[in-house]
Short mmCIF file of N, CA and C in Angstrom, two decimals:
data_model
loop_
_atom_site.label_atom_id
_atom_site.label_comp_id
_atom_site.label_asym_id
_atom_site.label_seq_id
_atom_site.Cartn_x
_atom_site.Cartn_y
_atom_site.Cartn_z
N UNK A 1 -75.75 1.26 168.94
CA UNK A 1 -76.03 1.97 170.19
C UNK A 1 -76.18 0.35 171.13
N UNK A 2 -75.12 0.35 172.25
CA UNK A 2 -74.65 -0.90 173.45
C UNK A 2 -76.46 -0.40 174.33
N UNK A 3 -76.83 -1.79 175.13
CA UNK A 3 -77.58 -1.87 175.87
C UNK A 3 -77.21 -2.29 177.08
N UNK A 4 -78.15 -2.22 178.04
CA UNK A 4 -77.68 -3.11 179.49
C UNK A 4 -79.12 -2.96 180.17
N UNK A 5 -79.18 -3.86 181.11
CA UNK A 5 -80.44 -3.76 182.00
C UNK A 5 -80.08 -3.92 183.43
N UNK A 6 -80.42 -3.25 184.02
CA UNK A 6 -80.36 -3.14 185.77
C UNK A 6 -81.20 -3.93 186.44
N UNK A 7 -81.30 -5.14 186.66
CA UNK A 7 -82.18 -6.48 187.08
C UNK A 7 -82.56 -7.34 185.84
N UNK A 8 -82.34 -8.37 185.73
CA UNK A 8 -82.43 -9.68 185.03
C UNK A 8 -83.35 -10.89 185.38
N UNK A 9 -84.37 -10.39 185.93
CA UNK A 9 -85.47 -11.20 186.23
C UNK A 9 -86.39 -11.46 184.93
N UNK A 10 -87.53 -11.83 184.95
CA UNK A 10 -88.68 -12.08 183.96
C UNK A 10 -88.21 -11.12 182.76
N UNK A 11 -88.49 -9.99 182.94
CA UNK A 11 -88.64 -8.44 181.98
C UNK A 11 -87.20 -7.99 181.61
N UNK A 12 -86.34 -8.30 182.27
CA UNK A 12 -84.98 -8.00 182.19
C UNK A 12 -84.58 -8.65 180.76
N UNK A 13 -85.11 -10.05 181.12
CA UNK A 13 -84.32 -11.15 180.05
C UNK A 13 -85.10 -11.04 179.01
N UNK A 14 -86.34 -10.65 179.06
CA UNK A 14 -86.98 -10.62 178.14
C UNK A 14 -86.97 -9.62 176.94
N UNK A 15 -86.72 -8.63 177.45
CA UNK A 15 -86.38 -7.28 176.70
C UNK A 15 -84.74 -7.72 175.97
N UNK A 16 -83.64 -7.99 177.11
CA UNK A 16 -82.48 -8.48 176.42
C UNK A 16 -82.39 -9.40 174.83
N UNK A 17 -83.55 -10.54 175.24
CA UNK A 17 -83.78 -11.64 174.37
C UNK A 17 -84.05 -10.85 173.15
N UNK A 18 -84.64 -9.93 173.22
CA UNK A 18 -85.88 -9.48 171.91
C UNK A 18 -84.24 -8.87 171.07
N UNK A 19 -83.70 -8.08 171.85
CA UNK A 19 -82.60 -7.20 171.57
C UNK A 19 -81.20 -7.63 171.03
N UNK A 20 -80.89 -8.77 171.77
CA UNK A 20 -80.01 -9.86 171.08
C UNK A 20 -80.56 -10.55 170.11
N UNK A 21 -81.68 -10.82 169.52
CA UNK A 21 -81.90 -11.59 168.28
C UNK A 21 -81.91 -10.58 167.44
N UNK A 22 -81.86 -8.88 167.96
CA UNK A 22 -81.78 -8.09 166.73
C UNK A 22 -80.57 -7.93 166.41
N UNK A 23 -79.64 -8.53 167.04
CA UNK A 23 -78.28 -8.56 166.58
C UNK A 23 -77.53 -7.31 168.09
N UNK A 24 -78.14 -6.85 168.93
CA UNK A 24 -77.36 -5.69 170.13
C UNK A 24 -76.75 -6.68 170.76
N UNK A 25 -75.78 -6.00 171.47
CA UNK A 25 -74.96 -6.36 172.25
C UNK A 25 -75.62 -5.84 173.75
N UNK A 26 -75.79 -6.44 174.64
CA UNK A 26 -76.50 -6.70 175.98
C UNK A 26 -75.47 -6.90 177.37
N UNK A 27 -75.84 -5.77 177.72
CA UNK A 27 -75.22 -6.12 179.37
C UNK A 27 -76.12 -6.41 180.41
N UNK A 28 -76.25 -7.44 180.63
CA UNK A 28 -77.06 -7.77 182.11
C UNK A 28 -76.70 -7.67 183.38
N UNK A 29 -77.40 -7.25 184.29
CA UNK A 29 -76.46 -6.83 185.51
C UNK A 29 -77.80 -6.93 187.17
N UNK A 30 -77.70 -7.36 187.99
CA UNK A 30 -78.60 -7.35 189.12
C UNK A 30 -77.65 -7.40 190.63
N UNK A 31 -78.36 -7.20 191.55
CA UNK A 31 -77.87 -7.23 192.75
C UNK A 31 -76.97 -8.31 193.35
N UNK A 32 -76.76 -9.03 192.80
CA UNK A 32 -75.99 -10.26 193.44
C UNK A 32 -75.16 -10.56 192.75
N UNK A 33 -74.55 -10.11 191.68
CA UNK A 33 -73.23 -10.07 190.86
C UNK A 33 -73.27 -10.72 189.81
N UNK A 34 -72.29 -10.77 188.66
CA UNK A 34 -72.21 -11.06 187.44
C UNK A 34 -72.30 -12.83 187.47
N UNK A 35 -71.48 -13.03 188.52
CA UNK A 35 -71.17 -14.26 188.34
C UNK A 35 -72.80 -15.49 188.51
N UNK A 36 -73.45 -14.56 189.10
CA UNK A 36 -75.26 -15.18 189.38
C UNK A 36 -75.95 -15.40 187.78
N UNK A 37 -75.59 -15.14 186.96
CA UNK A 37 -76.11 -14.63 185.37
C UNK A 37 -75.33 -15.58 184.85
N UNK A 38 -74.30 -16.31 184.66
CA UNK A 38 -73.76 -17.03 183.76
C UNK A 38 -74.51 -17.92 182.87
N UNK A 39 -76.04 -18.41 183.41
CA UNK A 39 -76.78 -19.53 182.79
C UNK A 39 -77.58 -18.46 182.11
N UNK A 40 -77.55 -17.47 182.76
CA UNK A 40 -78.78 -16.79 181.60
C UNK A 40 -77.94 -16.53 180.63
N UNK A 41 -76.91 -15.19 180.81
CA UNK A 41 -76.23 -14.86 179.56
C UNK A 41 -76.01 -16.34 178.33
N UNK A 42 -75.70 -17.18 179.20
CA UNK A 42 -75.31 -18.39 178.04
C UNK A 42 -75.99 -18.94 177.47
N UNK A 43 -77.78 -18.98 177.97
CA UNK A 43 -79.09 -19.02 177.22
C UNK A 43 -79.12 -17.86 176.29
N UNK A 44 -79.04 -17.00 176.07
CA UNK A 44 -79.21 -15.74 175.30
C UNK A 44 -78.05 -15.63 174.56
N UNK A 45 -76.75 -16.05 174.40
CA UNK A 45 -75.89 -16.24 173.34
C UNK A 45 -74.72 -15.45 173.17
N UNK A 46 -73.85 -14.88 172.51
CA UNK A 46 -73.00 -14.66 172.56
C UNK A 46 -72.69 -13.11 172.46
N UNK A 47 -74.10 -12.26 172.07
CA UNK A 47 -74.01 -11.06 172.57
C UNK A 47 -74.32 -10.29 173.68
N UNK A 48 -74.69 -11.83 174.34
CA UNK A 48 -74.93 -11.27 176.11
C UNK A 48 -73.82 -11.27 177.24
N UNK A 49 -73.88 -10.49 177.72
CA UNK A 49 -72.94 -10.70 178.81
C UNK A 49 -73.00 -10.13 180.06
N UNK A 50 -72.18 -10.68 181.32
CA UNK A 50 -73.25 -10.43 182.60
C UNK A 50 -72.18 -8.94 183.22
N UNK A 51 -72.43 -8.09 183.78
CA UNK A 51 -71.40 -7.28 184.22
C UNK A 51 -72.20 -6.61 185.55
N UNK A 52 -71.48 -5.88 186.34
CA UNK A 52 -71.74 -5.14 187.26
C UNK A 52 -72.73 -4.31 186.97
N UNK A 53 -73.75 -3.70 187.88
CA UNK A 53 -74.71 -2.77 187.54
C UNK A 53 -73.88 -1.34 186.88
N UNK A 54 -72.89 -1.11 187.59
CA UNK A 54 -72.22 0.42 186.83
C UNK A 54 -72.07 0.06 185.73
N UNK A 55 -71.38 -1.16 185.10
CA UNK A 55 -71.18 -1.67 183.62
C UNK A 55 -72.47 -1.39 182.83
N UNK A 56 -73.67 -2.06 183.15
CA UNK A 56 -74.78 -2.28 182.44
C UNK A 56 -75.08 -0.54 182.35
N UNK A 57 -74.81 0.50 183.47
CA UNK A 57 -75.26 1.60 183.48
C UNK A 57 -74.94 2.29 182.37
N UNK A 58 -73.75 1.86 181.94
CA UNK A 58 -72.60 2.53 181.43
C UNK A 58 -73.25 2.46 179.36
N UNK A 59 -74.40 1.79 179.59
CA UNK A 59 -74.75 1.59 178.14
C UNK A 59 -75.72 2.85 177.70
N UNK A 60 -75.62 2.97 176.35
CA UNK A 60 -76.12 4.13 175.22
C UNK A 60 -77.75 4.27 176.12
N UNK A 61 -78.28 2.91 176.03
CA UNK A 61 -79.93 2.63 176.48
C UNK A 61 -79.88 1.49 177.45
N UNK A 62 -80.57 2.01 178.88
CA UNK A 62 -80.57 0.87 180.19
C UNK A 62 -81.66 0.74 180.50
N UNK A 63 -82.27 -0.46 180.48
CA UNK A 63 -83.49 -0.88 181.05
C UNK A 63 -83.48 -1.01 182.37
N UNK A 64 -84.14 -0.47 183.33
CA UNK A 64 -84.30 -0.47 184.82
C UNK A 64 -85.45 -1.64 184.73
N UNK A 65 -85.00 -2.67 185.72
CA UNK A 65 -86.22 -3.73 185.26
C UNK A 65 -86.04 -4.83 186.71
N UNK A 66 -86.43 -3.77 188.21
CA UNK A 66 -86.62 -4.34 189.05
C UNK A 66 -87.69 -3.88 189.62
N UNK A 67 -87.93 -4.41 190.57
CA UNK A 67 -89.04 -4.23 191.57
C UNK A 67 -88.74 -3.09 192.00
N UNK A 68 -90.20 -2.59 192.42
CA UNK A 68 -90.58 -1.04 192.71
C UNK A 68 -89.48 -1.13 194.24
N UNK A 69 -89.89 -1.72 195.15
CA UNK A 69 -89.27 -1.65 196.45
C UNK A 69 -87.74 -1.18 196.07
N UNK A 70 -87.00 -2.45 194.77
CA UNK A 70 -85.57 -2.48 194.97
C UNK A 70 -84.83 -1.03 194.34
N UNK A 71 -85.35 -0.25 193.59
CA UNK A 71 -85.08 0.83 192.74
C UNK A 71 -83.77 1.83 193.43
N UNK A 72 -84.42 2.45 194.42
CA UNK A 72 -83.34 3.29 195.26
C UNK A 72 -82.21 2.40 195.23
N UNK A 73 -82.17 1.38 195.70
CA UNK A 73 -81.04 0.48 195.69
C UNK A 73 -80.14 0.34 194.28
N UNK A 74 -80.80 -0.21 193.56
CA UNK A 74 -80.35 -0.40 192.08
C UNK A 74 -79.67 0.64 192.08
N UNK A 75 -80.20 2.46 191.61
CA UNK A 75 -79.67 3.05 191.34
C UNK A 75 -78.53 3.84 192.13
N UNK A 76 -78.58 3.68 193.27
CA UNK A 76 -77.79 4.20 194.04
C UNK A 76 -76.36 4.10 194.11
N UNK A 77 -75.67 5.30 194.05
CA UNK A 77 -74.07 5.06 193.90
C UNK A 77 -73.62 5.19 192.38
N UNK A 78 -74.54 5.54 191.59
CA UNK A 78 -73.73 5.31 190.38
C UNK A 78 -73.72 6.81 189.52
N UNK A 79 -72.76 7.14 188.82
CA UNK A 79 -72.26 8.36 188.33
C UNK A 79 -73.31 8.97 187.79
N UNK A 80 -73.29 10.24 187.55
CA UNK A 80 -74.82 11.03 186.36
C UNK A 80 -74.13 10.57 185.08
N UNK A 81 -75.55 10.27 184.83
CA UNK A 81 -75.98 9.32 183.70
C UNK A 81 -75.54 10.12 182.36
N UNK A 82 -75.25 11.25 182.35
CA UNK A 82 -74.51 12.02 181.27
C UNK A 82 -75.33 12.03 180.26
N UNK A 83 -76.74 11.86 180.14
CA UNK A 83 -77.30 12.01 178.79
C UNK A 83 -78.02 10.92 178.31
N UNK A 84 -77.65 9.86 178.76
CA UNK A 84 -77.72 8.65 178.53
C UNK A 84 -79.57 8.45 178.63
N UNK A 85 -80.01 7.06 178.15
CA UNK A 85 -81.21 6.89 178.37
C UNK A 85 -81.84 5.67 179.38
N UNK A 86 -82.23 5.72 180.19
CA UNK A 86 -82.85 4.99 181.03
C UNK A 86 -84.22 4.62 180.82
N UNK A 87 -84.85 3.52 180.37
CA UNK A 87 -85.99 3.19 180.27
C UNK A 87 -86.83 2.38 181.59
N UNK A 88 -87.59 2.91 182.15
CA UNK A 88 -87.98 2.46 183.33
C UNK A 88 -89.51 1.65 183.16
N UNK A 89 -89.24 0.34 183.24
CA UNK A 89 -90.21 -0.57 183.28
C UNK A 89 -91.15 -0.58 184.11
N UNK A 90 -91.10 -0.13 185.68
CA UNK A 90 -91.36 -0.71 186.36
C UNK A 90 -92.68 0.11 187.05
N UNK A 91 -93.61 -0.82 187.52
CA UNK A 91 -94.55 -0.40 187.99
C UNK A 91 -94.79 -0.12 189.43
N UNK A 92 -95.18 1.19 190.27
CA UNK A 92 -95.07 1.33 191.69
C UNK A 92 -96.15 0.43 192.54
N UNK A 93 -95.32 -0.54 192.82
CA UNK A 93 -96.18 -1.43 193.51
C UNK A 93 -95.46 -2.24 194.30
N UNK A 94 -95.73 -2.31 195.60
CA UNK A 94 -94.79 -3.35 196.59
C UNK A 94 -95.36 -4.94 196.17
N UNK A 95 -96.33 -5.32 195.45
CA UNK A 95 -96.73 -6.54 195.51
C UNK A 95 -97.34 -7.01 194.36
N UNK A 96 -98.16 -8.00 194.38
CA UNK A 96 -98.81 -8.76 192.86
C UNK A 96 -100.42 -8.12 193.05
N UNK A 97 -100.53 -7.18 193.67
CA UNK A 97 -102.15 -6.81 193.42
C UNK A 97 -102.17 -5.49 193.48
N UNK A 98 -103.34 -5.02 192.70
CA UNK A 98 -103.26 -3.52 192.78
C UNK A 98 -103.65 -2.68 194.35
N UNK A 99 -103.76 -3.34 195.47
CA UNK A 99 -103.87 -3.07 196.61
C UNK A 99 -102.38 -2.69 197.15
N UNK A 100 -101.60 -3.17 196.34
CA UNK A 100 -100.16 -2.47 196.64
C UNK A 100 -99.61 -1.89 195.91
N UNK A 101 -100.82 -0.67 195.86
CA UNK A 101 -100.46 -0.10 194.84
C UNK A 101 -99.41 1.53 195.71
N UNK A 102 -98.47 2.08 195.54
CA UNK A 102 -98.06 2.90 195.90
C UNK A 102 -98.50 4.72 195.79
N UNK A 103 -98.96 5.24 196.57
CA UNK A 103 -99.20 6.33 195.93
C UNK A 103 -98.57 7.81 196.27
N UNK A 104 -98.08 8.34 195.07
CA UNK A 104 -97.13 9.31 195.08
C UNK A 104 -97.73 10.47 194.85
N UNK A 105 -98.81 10.69 194.77
CA UNK A 105 -99.43 12.26 194.49
C UNK A 105 -99.33 12.47 193.19
N UNK A 106 -99.24 13.75 193.50
CA UNK A 106 -98.69 13.95 191.54
C UNK A 106 -98.12 13.59 191.03
N UNK A 107 -96.73 13.30 192.06
CA UNK A 107 -95.85 12.83 191.14
C UNK A 107 -96.11 11.20 190.17
N UNK A 108 -95.48 11.06 189.70
CA UNK A 108 -95.38 9.37 188.88
C UNK A 108 -94.55 8.94 188.95
N UNK A 109 -94.32 7.74 188.75
CA UNK A 109 -93.47 6.59 189.38
C UNK A 109 -92.05 7.00 188.48
N UNK A 110 -92.43 7.33 187.26
CA UNK A 110 -90.80 8.01 186.38
C UNK A 110 -90.39 9.08 186.72
N UNK A 111 -91.12 9.84 187.11
CA UNK A 111 -90.64 10.85 188.08
C UNK A 111 -89.72 10.50 189.14
N UNK A 112 -90.11 9.95 189.98
CA UNK A 112 -89.60 9.50 190.81
C UNK A 112 -88.38 8.84 190.56
N UNK A 113 -88.17 8.27 189.73
CA UNK A 113 -87.17 7.18 189.05
C UNK A 113 -86.15 8.09 188.57
N UNK A 114 -86.58 9.42 187.54
CA UNK A 114 -85.93 10.29 187.36
C UNK A 114 -84.96 11.00 188.49
N UNK A 115 -85.89 11.35 189.20
CA UNK A 115 -84.86 11.77 190.49
C UNK A 115 -83.95 11.23 191.04
N UNK A 116 -83.78 9.98 191.00
CA UNK A 116 -82.89 8.89 191.19
C UNK A 116 -82.05 8.71 190.63
N UNK A 117 -82.01 9.17 189.52
CA UNK A 117 -81.03 8.98 188.41
C UNK A 117 -80.52 10.22 187.34
N UNK A 118 -79.50 11.43 188.64
CA UNK A 118 -79.37 12.17 187.74
C UNK A 118 -78.74 12.29 186.58
N UNK A 119 -78.94 12.99 185.64
CA UNK A 119 -78.63 13.30 184.02
C UNK A 119 -79.02 12.24 183.30
N UNK A 120 -80.21 11.37 183.22
CA UNK A 120 -80.62 10.35 182.77
C UNK A 120 -81.98 10.71 182.16
N UNK A 121 -82.00 10.64 180.86
CA UNK A 121 -83.40 11.01 180.17
C UNK A 121 -84.04 9.42 179.66
N UNK A 122 -85.08 9.86 180.98
CA UNK A 122 -85.63 8.69 181.02
C UNK A 122 -87.11 8.76 180.42
N UNK A 123 -87.51 7.12 179.80
CA UNK A 123 -88.23 6.81 178.99
C UNK A 123 -88.94 5.79 179.67
N UNK A 124 -90.37 6.02 179.70
CA UNK A 124 -91.40 5.18 180.48
C UNK A 124 -92.29 4.46 179.52
N UNK A 125 -91.32 2.63 179.59
CA UNK A 125 -92.09 1.57 178.91
C UNK A 125 -92.14 0.16 179.51
N UNK A 126 -93.27 -0.73 178.85
CA UNK A 126 -93.18 -2.23 179.01
C UNK A 126 -94.24 -2.23 180.25
N UNK A 127 -94.15 -1.04 180.77
CA UNK A 127 -95.16 -1.03 182.30
C UNK A 127 -96.51 -1.60 182.41
N UNK A 128 -96.56 -1.35 180.93
CA UNK A 128 -98.20 -2.02 180.73
C UNK A 128 -98.81 -3.38 180.43
N UNK A 129 -97.61 -3.79 179.80
CA UNK A 129 -97.54 -5.11 179.97
C UNK A 129 -97.40 -6.44 180.68
N UNK A 130 -98.17 -7.50 180.47
CA UNK A 130 -97.72 -8.49 181.69
C UNK A 130 -96.18 -9.26 180.89
N UNK A 131 -95.44 -9.72 181.93
CA UNK A 131 -94.33 -9.93 181.41
C UNK A 131 -94.09 -10.88 180.30
N UNK A 132 -95.18 -11.94 180.33
CA UNK A 132 -94.95 -13.18 179.51
C UNK A 132 -95.74 -12.43 177.87
N UNK A 133 -95.81 -11.13 177.73
CA UNK A 133 -96.63 -10.94 176.43
C UNK A 133 -95.37 -9.99 176.42
N UNK A 134 -94.48 -9.40 177.16
CA UNK A 134 -92.76 -8.63 176.52
C UNK A 134 -92.09 -9.95 176.18
N UNK A 135 -92.03 -10.80 176.92
CA UNK A 135 -91.31 -12.25 176.41
C UNK A 135 -91.66 -12.84 175.10
N UNK A 136 -92.97 -12.95 174.98
CA UNK A 136 -93.79 -13.30 173.49
C UNK A 136 -93.22 -12.65 172.36
N UNK A 137 -93.25 -13.38 171.02
CA UNK A 137 -92.98 -12.75 169.72
C UNK A 137 -93.73 -11.43 169.87
N UNK A 138 -93.64 -10.34 169.43
CA UNK A 138 -94.88 -9.03 169.15
C UNK A 138 -95.22 -9.24 167.68
N UNK A 139 -94.88 -9.80 167.17
CA UNK A 139 -95.31 -10.00 165.94
C UNK A 139 -96.37 -11.06 165.49
N UNK A 140 -97.28 -10.77 165.14
CA UNK A 140 -98.54 -11.73 165.16
C UNK A 140 -98.87 -11.81 163.54
N UNK A 141 -99.92 -12.62 163.04
CA UNK A 141 -100.27 -12.43 161.90
C UNK A 141 -101.53 -11.21 161.55
N UNK A 142 -101.87 -10.78 162.90
CA UNK A 142 -103.09 -9.74 162.96
C UNK A 142 -102.12 -8.53 163.08
N UNK A 143 -100.80 -8.62 163.52
CA UNK A 143 -100.15 -7.21 163.54
C UNK A 143 -99.05 -7.41 164.62
N UNK A 144 -98.95 -6.16 165.14
CA UNK A 144 -97.71 -6.23 166.08
C UNK A 144 -98.55 -5.41 167.50
N UNK A 145 -97.87 -6.20 168.43
CA UNK A 145 -98.07 -5.50 169.53
C UNK A 145 -98.13 -3.98 169.75
N UNK A 146 -98.83 -3.29 170.59
CA UNK A 146 -98.48 -2.40 170.57
C UNK A 146 -97.90 -2.17 172.12
N UNK A 147 -96.96 -0.84 171.84
CA UNK A 147 -96.17 -0.66 173.21
C UNK A 147 -95.73 0.53 173.31
N UNK A 148 -96.48 1.10 174.46
CA UNK A 148 -96.55 2.68 174.82
C UNK A 148 -95.56 3.22 175.69
N UNK A 149 -94.77 4.20 175.41
CA UNK A 149 -93.66 4.89 175.36
C UNK A 149 -94.20 6.56 176.42
N UNK A 150 -93.48 6.98 177.14
CA UNK A 150 -93.45 8.06 177.68
C UNK A 150 -92.15 8.59 177.97
N UNK A 151 -92.06 9.97 177.43
CA UNK A 151 -91.04 10.55 178.26
C UNK A 151 -90.86 12.10 177.81
N UNK A 152 -89.74 12.77 178.48
CA UNK A 152 -90.12 14.51 177.93
C UNK A 152 -89.03 14.94 177.05
N UNK A 153 -87.98 13.97 176.86
CA UNK A 153 -86.81 14.23 175.76
C UNK A 153 -87.07 13.63 174.31
N UNK A 154 -87.13 14.76 173.34
CA UNK A 154 -87.46 14.03 172.49
C UNK A 154 -86.95 13.21 171.11
N UNK A 155 -85.38 13.41 171.59
CA UNK A 155 -84.47 12.44 171.17
C UNK A 155 -83.98 10.67 171.67
N UNK A 156 -84.46 11.09 173.29
CA UNK A 156 -84.57 9.76 173.35
C UNK A 156 -85.74 9.03 173.37
N UNK A 157 -86.81 9.51 172.82
CA UNK A 157 -87.90 9.05 172.51
C UNK A 157 -87.98 8.67 171.40
N UNK A 158 -87.27 9.27 170.44
CA UNK A 158 -86.90 8.72 169.02
C UNK A 158 -86.05 7.72 169.04
N UNK A 159 -85.04 7.86 169.93
CA UNK A 159 -84.18 6.35 169.73
C UNK A 159 -84.95 4.92 170.57
N UNK A 160 -85.64 5.22 171.59
CA UNK A 160 -86.37 4.32 171.96
C UNK A 160 -87.45 3.46 170.95
N UNK A 161 -88.29 4.43 170.02
CA UNK A 161 -89.31 4.56 169.12
C UNK A 161 -88.45 3.56 168.29
N UNK A 162 -87.48 3.77 167.82
CA UNK A 162 -87.00 2.76 166.86
C UNK A 162 -86.44 1.92 167.03
N UNK A 163 -85.90 1.47 168.17
CA UNK A 163 -85.44 0.25 169.14
C UNK A 163 -86.79 -0.56 169.10
N UNK A 164 -87.61 0.04 169.51
CA UNK A 164 -88.87 -0.80 170.06
C UNK A 164 -89.22 -1.47 168.91
N UNK A 165 -89.40 -0.84 167.28
CA UNK A 165 -89.61 -1.25 166.42
C UNK A 165 -89.18 -2.12 165.54
N UNK A 166 -87.81 -2.09 165.77
CA UNK A 166 -87.19 -3.15 165.46
C UNK A 166 -87.04 -4.27 165.99
N UNK A 167 -87.37 -4.51 167.49
CA UNK A 167 -87.67 -5.85 167.95
C UNK A 167 -88.68 -6.48 167.59
N UNK A 168 -89.83 -5.59 166.85
CA UNK A 168 -90.98 -6.02 166.65
C UNK A 168 -92.36 -5.33 167.26
N UNK A 169 -91.98 -4.64 168.09
CA UNK A 169 -93.34 -3.98 168.74
C UNK A 169 -93.92 -2.90 167.86
N UNK A 170 -95.06 -2.73 167.99
CA UNK A 170 -95.61 -1.00 167.34
C UNK A 170 -95.51 -0.06 168.50
N UNK A 171 -94.57 0.58 168.32
CA UNK A 171 -94.74 1.56 169.61
C UNK A 171 -95.39 3.06 169.53
N UNK A 172 -96.18 3.01 170.32
CA UNK A 172 -96.98 4.34 170.57
C UNK A 172 -96.61 4.95 171.36
N UNK A 173 -96.45 6.99 171.10
CA UNK A 173 -95.96 7.70 172.05
C UNK A 173 -97.24 7.94 172.76
N UNK A 174 -97.19 8.05 174.08
CA UNK A 174 -98.39 7.98 174.93
C UNK A 174 -98.05 9.95 175.79
N UNK A 175 -97.01 10.71 175.37
CA UNK A 175 -96.76 11.75 175.90
C UNK A 175 -95.59 12.35 176.97
N UNK A 176 -95.63 13.08 177.34
CA UNK A 176 -94.46 13.42 178.12
C UNK A 176 -94.57 12.90 179.37
N UNK A 177 -93.45 12.38 180.44
CA UNK A 177 -93.49 11.64 181.13
C UNK A 177 -94.25 11.52 182.33
N UNK A 178 -94.88 13.06 182.40
CA UNK A 178 -96.02 13.00 183.46
C UNK A 178 -97.41 12.82 183.33
N UNK A 179 -97.54 13.14 181.91
CA UNK A 179 -99.09 13.13 181.91
C UNK A 179 -99.38 11.65 180.75
N UNK A 180 -97.97 11.23 180.29
CA UNK A 180 -98.29 10.01 179.57
C UNK A 180 -98.06 8.46 180.70
N UNK A 181 -97.26 8.91 181.94
CA UNK A 181 -96.83 8.33 182.78
C UNK A 181 -97.81 8.09 183.50
N UNK A 182 -99.05 8.74 183.69
CA UNK A 182 -100.37 8.41 184.50
C UNK A 182 -101.33 7.41 183.48
N UNK A 183 -101.65 7.92 182.35
CA UNK A 183 -102.12 6.93 181.56
C UNK A 183 -101.67 5.35 181.53
N UNK A 184 -100.15 5.73 181.90
CA UNK A 184 -99.66 4.10 181.61
C UNK A 184 -99.89 3.40 183.22
N UNK A 185 -99.64 4.25 183.92
CA UNK A 185 -99.44 3.56 185.16
C UNK A 185 -100.72 2.52 185.90
N UNK A 186 -100.73 1.85 186.65
CA UNK A 186 -101.66 0.85 187.32
C UNK A 186 -102.53 1.86 187.80
N UNK A 187 -104.05 1.67 187.10
CA UNK A 187 -104.86 2.23 187.15
C UNK A 187 -105.56 3.48 186.13
N UNK A 188 -104.30 3.48 185.19
CA UNK A 188 -104.66 4.54 184.17
C UNK A 188 -105.21 3.90 182.75
N UNK A 189 -105.37 4.50 181.69
CA UNK A 189 -106.43 3.68 181.04
C UNK A 189 -105.65 2.74 179.95
N UNK A 190 -104.07 2.91 180.07
CA UNK A 190 -103.44 2.19 179.23
C UNK A 190 -102.92 0.67 180.04
N UNK A 191 -102.72 0.91 181.33
CA UNK A 191 -102.27 -0.15 182.26
C UNK A 191 -102.96 -1.26 182.04
N UNK A 192 -102.40 -2.51 181.27
CA UNK A 192 -102.74 -3.68 181.34
C UNK A 192 -103.45 -3.93 179.99
N UNK A 193 -103.51 -2.82 179.33
CA UNK A 193 -104.10 -2.87 177.39
C UNK A 193 -103.04 -3.42 176.58
N UNK A 194 -103.78 -4.64 176.22
CA UNK A 194 -103.22 -5.48 175.14
C UNK A 194 -103.81 -5.52 173.86
N UNK A 195 -103.22 -5.00 173.14
CA UNK A 195 -104.01 -4.65 171.54
C UNK A 195 -102.90 -4.80 170.22
N UNK A 196 -103.72 -4.48 169.44
CA UNK A 196 -102.40 -5.00 168.25
C UNK A 196 -102.39 -4.14 167.10
N UNK A 197 -101.44 -3.77 166.41
CA UNK A 197 -101.68 -2.29 165.46
C UNK A 197 -101.92 -3.72 164.24
N UNK A 198 -102.81 -2.86 163.64
CA UNK A 198 -102.92 -4.20 162.13
C UNK A 198 -102.15 -3.54 161.20
N UNK A 199 -101.18 -4.24 160.52
CA UNK A 199 -100.27 -3.87 159.67
C UNK A 199 -100.58 -4.09 158.17
#
């Protein structure tokens, strides 16, 4: 399975680093173009390459790792996803504090994202952890870091679960995109929950 990132900030680079360490090829992209990522991909090693957003989005599993205000622009103009998996790592925040939360009413953030990505099988993940804990080794002497995820497509969730476990996390299915997404979004009981699974 090939992987891509839309966004190459702290979270995008952290996920890419775990995937590369597990032997996977990753195409990283951002809004500034491949040339701006030369140093990043060099630091990640030969399995990481820089590409356009469209090239990254053509991967089997793509991680959306941009700030909330940038999501519509990041997904605009891409062709139908054709069933490829889009992992939404975002929180609906326009700034760094809970006061910056964007209230979507009954809709969850990932449902909003799914509407902008026709044909994508959307999985919500990584948004409950601070970036420094995503980047760090999820394996500890006491156990593996829990990674909650949610989605509506059983096969997409199974593929994500396998990938998350391979890179060292202890994935936990939080349910469908709406119900699970509510548990995971800012203000939900799983938001910022940092825990380990005892192995």
